[in-house]
Amino acid sequence: MNSIEKQKGWLIGISIAMIVLAVAGLVFGIILLVAGISTISTTAGIIKLVFGIILTLAGMVLLPLGIRWAWIGLALSATKGSIKQGNIAKEGGTVNMKKCDKCGTELKDGETVCSNCGKKFE
Ligand SMILES: [Zn+2]
């Protein structure tokens, strides 16, 4: 498992948890709000109303965040096919990129002269 896959799994896991929490918060929040409004004259009703508002607001904030993170996680899994594990260099970039053996500058496909130091290649 490479770092991209680890990040992707982490993001999707967190975002699914956030979406589930957000939806649960919204549902319980609205239930508490309704219950609180119908019993507003009692202390328990006011407490329900306050918790209902807090849960509903938390749900409304968490839901778009969860969806955003899920989107990033899914985008990472979509690129998995084109970024193979063996193709990821330790310092970033791709390992199949040719480098100038004199100065280390990356050479573009078909380039026969180093753009940095001018060294010629076959
Ligand atoms: Zn060079």
PDB file of C-alpha atoms and ligand atoms in Angstrom:
ATOM      1  CA  MET A   1       0.000   0.000   0.000  1.00  0.00           C
ATOM      2  CA  ASN A   2       1.556   3.319  -1.025  1.00  0.00           C
ATOM      3  CA  SER A   3       0.969   6.773   0.465  1.00  0.00           C
ATOM      4  CA  ILE A   4      -1.677   7.731  -2.104  1.00  0.00           C
ATOM      5  CA  GLU A   5      -3.719   4.624  -1.282  1.00  0.00           C
ATOM      6  CA  LYS A   6      -3.314   5.231   2.468  1.00  0.00           C
ATOM      7  CA  GLN A   7      -4.513   8.826   2.073  1.00  0.00           C
ATOM      8  CA  LYS A   8      -7.405   7.726  -0.096  1.00  0.00           C
ATOM      9  CA  GLY A   9      -8.583   5.105   2.411  1.00  0.00           C
ATOM     10  CA  TRP A  10      -8.236   7.595   5.257  1.00  0.00           C
ATOM     11  CA  LEU A  11     -10.154  10.299   3.399  1.00  0.00           C
ATOM     12  CA  ILE A  12     -12.969   8.015   2.310  1.00  0.00           C
ATOM     13  CA  GLY A  13     -13.261   6.510   5.816  1.00  0.00           C
ATOM     14  CA  ILE A  14     -13.364   9.916   7.529  1.00  0.00           C
ATOM     15  CA  SER A  15     -15.708  11.416   4.958  1.00  0.00           C
ATOM     16  CA  ILE A  16     -18.179   8.508   5.203  1.00  0.00           C
ATOM     17  CA  ALA A  17     -18.094   8.816   9.021  1.00  0.00           C
ATOM     18  CA  MET A  18     -18.672  12.581   8.673  1.00  0.00           C
ATOM     19  CA  ILE A  19     -21.597  12.138   6.265  1.00  0.00           C
ATOM     20  CA  VAL A  20     -23.190   9.488   8.546  1.00  0.00           C
ATOM     21  CA  LEU A  21     -22.689  11.741  11.608  1.00  0.00           C
ATOM     22  CA  ALA A  22     -24.015  14.777   9.725  1.00  0.00           C
ATOM     23  CA  VAL A  23     -27.147  12.979   8.539  1.00  0.00           C
ATOM     24  CA  ALA A  24     -27.719  11.502  12.021  1.00  0.00           C
ATOM     25  CA  GLY A  25     -27.184  14.963  13.543  1.00  0.00           C
ATOM     26  CA  LEU A  26     -29.661  16.547  11.141  1.00  0.00           C
ATOM     27  CA  VAL A  27     -32.296  13.848  11.715  1.00  0.00           C
ATOM     28  CA  PHE A  28     -31.969  13.874  15.519  1.00  0.00           C
ATOM     29  CA  GLY A  29     -31.663  17.654  15.500  1.00  0.00           C
ATOM     30  CA  ILE A  30     -34.925  18.096  13.606  1.00  0.00           C
ATOM     31  CA  ILE A  31     -36.675  15.476  15.811  1.00  0.00           C
ATOM     32  CA  LEU A  32     -35.444  17.340  18.930  1.00  0.00           C
ATOM     33  CA  LEU A  33     -36.454  20.688  17.448  1.00  0.00           C
ATOM     34  CA  VAL A  34     -39.983  19.476  16.737  1.00  0.00           C
ATOM     35  CA  ALA A  35     -40.222  17.814  20.162  1.00  0.00           C
ATOM     36  CA  GLY A  36     -38.815  20.957  21.796  1.00  0.00           C
ATOM     37  CA  ILE A  37     -41.220  23.319  20.006  1.00  0.00           C
ATOM     38  CA  SER A  38     -44.251  21.195  20.933  1.00  0.00           C
ATOM     39  CA  THR A  39     -43.203  21.228  24.624  1.00  0.00           C
ATOM     40  CA  ILE A  40     -41.617  24.724  24.660  1.00  0.00           C
ATOM     41  CA  SER A  41     -43.400  25.682  27.916  1.00  0.00           C
ATOM     42  CA  THR A  42     -41.387  23.083  29.888  1.00  0.00           C
ATOM     43  CA  THR A  43     -37.649  23.117  30.798  1.00  0.00           C
ATOM     44  CA  ALA A  44     -37.207  19.774  29.014  1.00  0.00           C
ATOM     45  CA  GLY A  45     -38.751  21.308  25.900  1.00  0.00           C
ATOM     46  CA  ILE A  46     -36.271  24.222  25.923  1.00  0.00           C
ATOM     47  CA  ILE A  47     -33.329  21.810  26.431  1.00  0.00           C
ATOM     48  CA  LYS A  48     -34.566  19.689  23.496  1.00  0.00           C
ATOM     49  CA  LEU A  49     -34.915  22.825  21.365  1.00  0.00           C
ATOM     50  CA  VAL A  50     -31.356  24.010  22.174  1.00  0.00           C
ATOM     51  CA  PHE A  51     -29.824  20.552  21.495  1.00  0.00           C
ATOM     52  CA  GLY A  52     -31.932  20.300  18.356  1.00  0.00           C
ATOM     53  CA  ILE A  53     -30.541  23.597  17.051  1.00  0.00           C
ATOM     54  CA  ILE A  54     -26.944  22.577  17.907  1.00  0.00           C
ATOM     55  CA  LEU A  55     -27.293  19.151  16.226  1.00  0.00           C
ATOM     56  CA  THR A  56     -28.968  20.598  13.132  1.00  0.00           C
ATOM     57  CA  LEU A  57     -26.271  23.274  12.729  1.00  0.00           C
ATOM     58  CA  ALA A  58     -23.482  20.703  13.292  1.00  0.00           C
ATOM     59  CA  GLY A  59     -25.091  18.459  10.691  1.00  0.00           C
ATOM     60  CA  MET A  60     -25.331  21.315   8.188  1.00  0.00           C
ATOM     61  CA  VAL A  61     -21.615  22.130   8.664  1.00  0.00           C
ATOM     62  CA  LEU A  62     -20.413  18.497   8.612  1.00  0.00           C
ATOM     63  CA  LEU A  63     -22.411  17.392   5.569  1.00  0.00           C
ATOM     64  CA  PRO A  64     -20.711  19.593   2.923  1.00  0.00           C
ATOM     65  CA  LEU A  65     -17.296  18.883   4.534  1.00  0.00           C
ATOM     66  CA  GLY A  66     -17.963  15.144   4.385  1.00  0.00           C
ATOM     67  CA  ILE A  67     -19.097  15.369   0.781  1.00  0.00           C
ATOM     68  CA  ARG A  68     -16.001  17.438  -0.106  1.00  0.00           C
ATOM     69  CA  TRP A  69     -13.637  14.926   1.527  1.00  0.00           C
ATOM     70  CA  ALA A  70     -15.449  12.014  -0.097  1.00  0.00           C
ATOM     71  CA  TRP A  71     -14.982  13.808  -3.414  1.00  0.00           C
ATOM     72  CA  ILE A  72     -11.214  14.146  -2.831  1.00  0.00           C
ATOM     73  CA  GLY A  73     -10.984  10.503  -1.728  1.00  0.00           C
ATOM     74  CA  LEU A  74     -12.846   9.329  -4.811  1.00  0.00           C
ATOM     75  CA  ALA A  75     -10.689  11.549  -7.037  1.00  0.00           C
ATOM     76  CA  LEU A  76      -7.603   9.871  -5.548  1.00  0.00           C
ATOM     77  CA  SER A  77      -9.023   6.422  -6.214  1.00  0.00           C
ATOM     78  CA  ALA A  78      -9.814   7.504  -9.758  1.00  0.00           C
ATOM     79  CA  THR A  79      -6.130   8.375 -10.335  1.00  0.00           C
ATOM     80  CA  LYS A  80      -4.955   5.066  -8.844  1.00  0.00           C
ATOM     81  CA  GLY A  81      -5.084   3.453 -12.253  1.00  0.00           C
ATOM     82  CA  SER A  82      -2.689   5.962 -13.768  1.00  0.00           C
ATOM     83  CA  ILE A  83      -0.375   6.341 -10.757  1.00  0.00           C
ATOM     84  CA  LYS A  84       0.998   2.855 -10.193  1.00  0.00           C
ATOM     85  CA  GLN A  85       2.860   2.137  -6.955  1.00  0.00           C
ATOM     86  CA  GLY A  86       6.215   1.472  -8.699  1.00  0.00           C
ATOM     87  CA  ASN A  87       5.887   4.738 -10.583  1.00  0.00           C
ATOM     88  CA  ILE A  88       6.031   6.951  -7.508  1.00  0.00           C
ATOM     89  CA  ALA A  89       9.513   8.193  -6.707  1.00  0.00           C
ATOM     90  CA  LYS A  90      10.529   8.765  -3.087  1.00  0.00           C
ATOM     91  CA  GLU A  91      11.152  12.484  -3.621  1.00  0.00           C
ATOM     92  CA  GLY A  92       8.013  12.914  -5.714  1.00  0.00           C
ATOM     93  CA  GLY A  93       7.658  12.824  -9.460  1.00  0.00           C
ATOM     94  CA  THR A  94       7.829   9.611 -11.427  1.00  0.00           C
ATOM     95  CA  VAL A  95      10.750   7.177 -11.522  1.00  0.00           C
ATOM     96  CA  ASN A  96      10.508   6.596 -15.262  1.00  0.00           C
ATOM     97  CA  MET A  97      11.555  10.211 -15.889  1.00  0.00           C
ATOM     98  CA  LYS A  98      15.107  10.325 -17.266  1.00  0.00           C
ATOM     99  CA  LYS A  99      17.521  12.561 -15.426  1.00  0.00           C
ATOM    100  CA  CYS A 100      20.712  14.249 -16.527  1.00  0.00           C
ATOM    101  CA  ASP A 101      23.555  12.279 -14.928  1.00  0.00           C
ATOM    102  CA  LYS A 102      25.666  15.439 -14.630  1.00  0.00           C
ATOM    103  CA  CYS A 103      23.282  17.918 -12.941  1.00  0.00           C
ATOM    104  CA  GLY A 104      20.158  15.873 -12.141  1.00  0.00           C
ATOM    105  CA  THR A 105      17.741  17.924 -14.234  1.00  0.00           C
ATOM    106  CA  GLU A 106      14.764  15.902 -15.481  1.00  0.00           C
ATOM    107  CA  LEU A 107      14.843  15.289 -19.223  1.00  0.00           C
ATOM    108  CA  LYS A 108      11.689  15.540 -21.264  1.00  0.00           C
ATOM    109  CA  ASP A 109      10.729  12.767 -23.692  1.00  0.00           C
ATOM    110  CA  GLY A 110      12.982  12.804 -26.733  1.00  0.00           C
ATOM    111  CA  GLU A 111      15.242  15.498 -25.334  1.00  0.00           C
ATOM    112  CA  THR A 112      18.871  14.870 -26.313  1.00  0.00           C
ATOM    113  CA  VAL A 113      20.498  17.887 -24.693  1.00  0.00           C
ATOM    114  CA  CYS A 114      20.130  18.809 -20.991  1.00  0.00           C
ATOM    115  CA  SER A 115      18.213  22.083 -20.748  1.00  0.00           C
ATOM    116  CA  ASN A 116      20.193  23.066 -17.633  1.00  0.00           C
ATOM    117  CA  CYS A 117      23.831  22.196 -18.264  1.00  0.00           C
ATOM    118  CA  GLY A 118      23.843  21.420 -21.996  1.00  0.00           C
ATOM    119  CA  LYS A 119      25.218  17.856 -21.676  1.00  0.00           C
ATOM    120  CA  LYS A 120      24.455  15.769 -24.774  1.00  0.00           C
ATOM    121  CA  PHE A 121      22.807  12.320 -24.633  1.00  0.00           C
ATOM    122  CA  GLU A 122      22.551   9.493 -27.189  1.00  0.00           C
TER     123      GLU A 122
HETATM  124 ZN    ZN B   1      22.388  18.487 -16.939  1.00  0.00          ZN
END
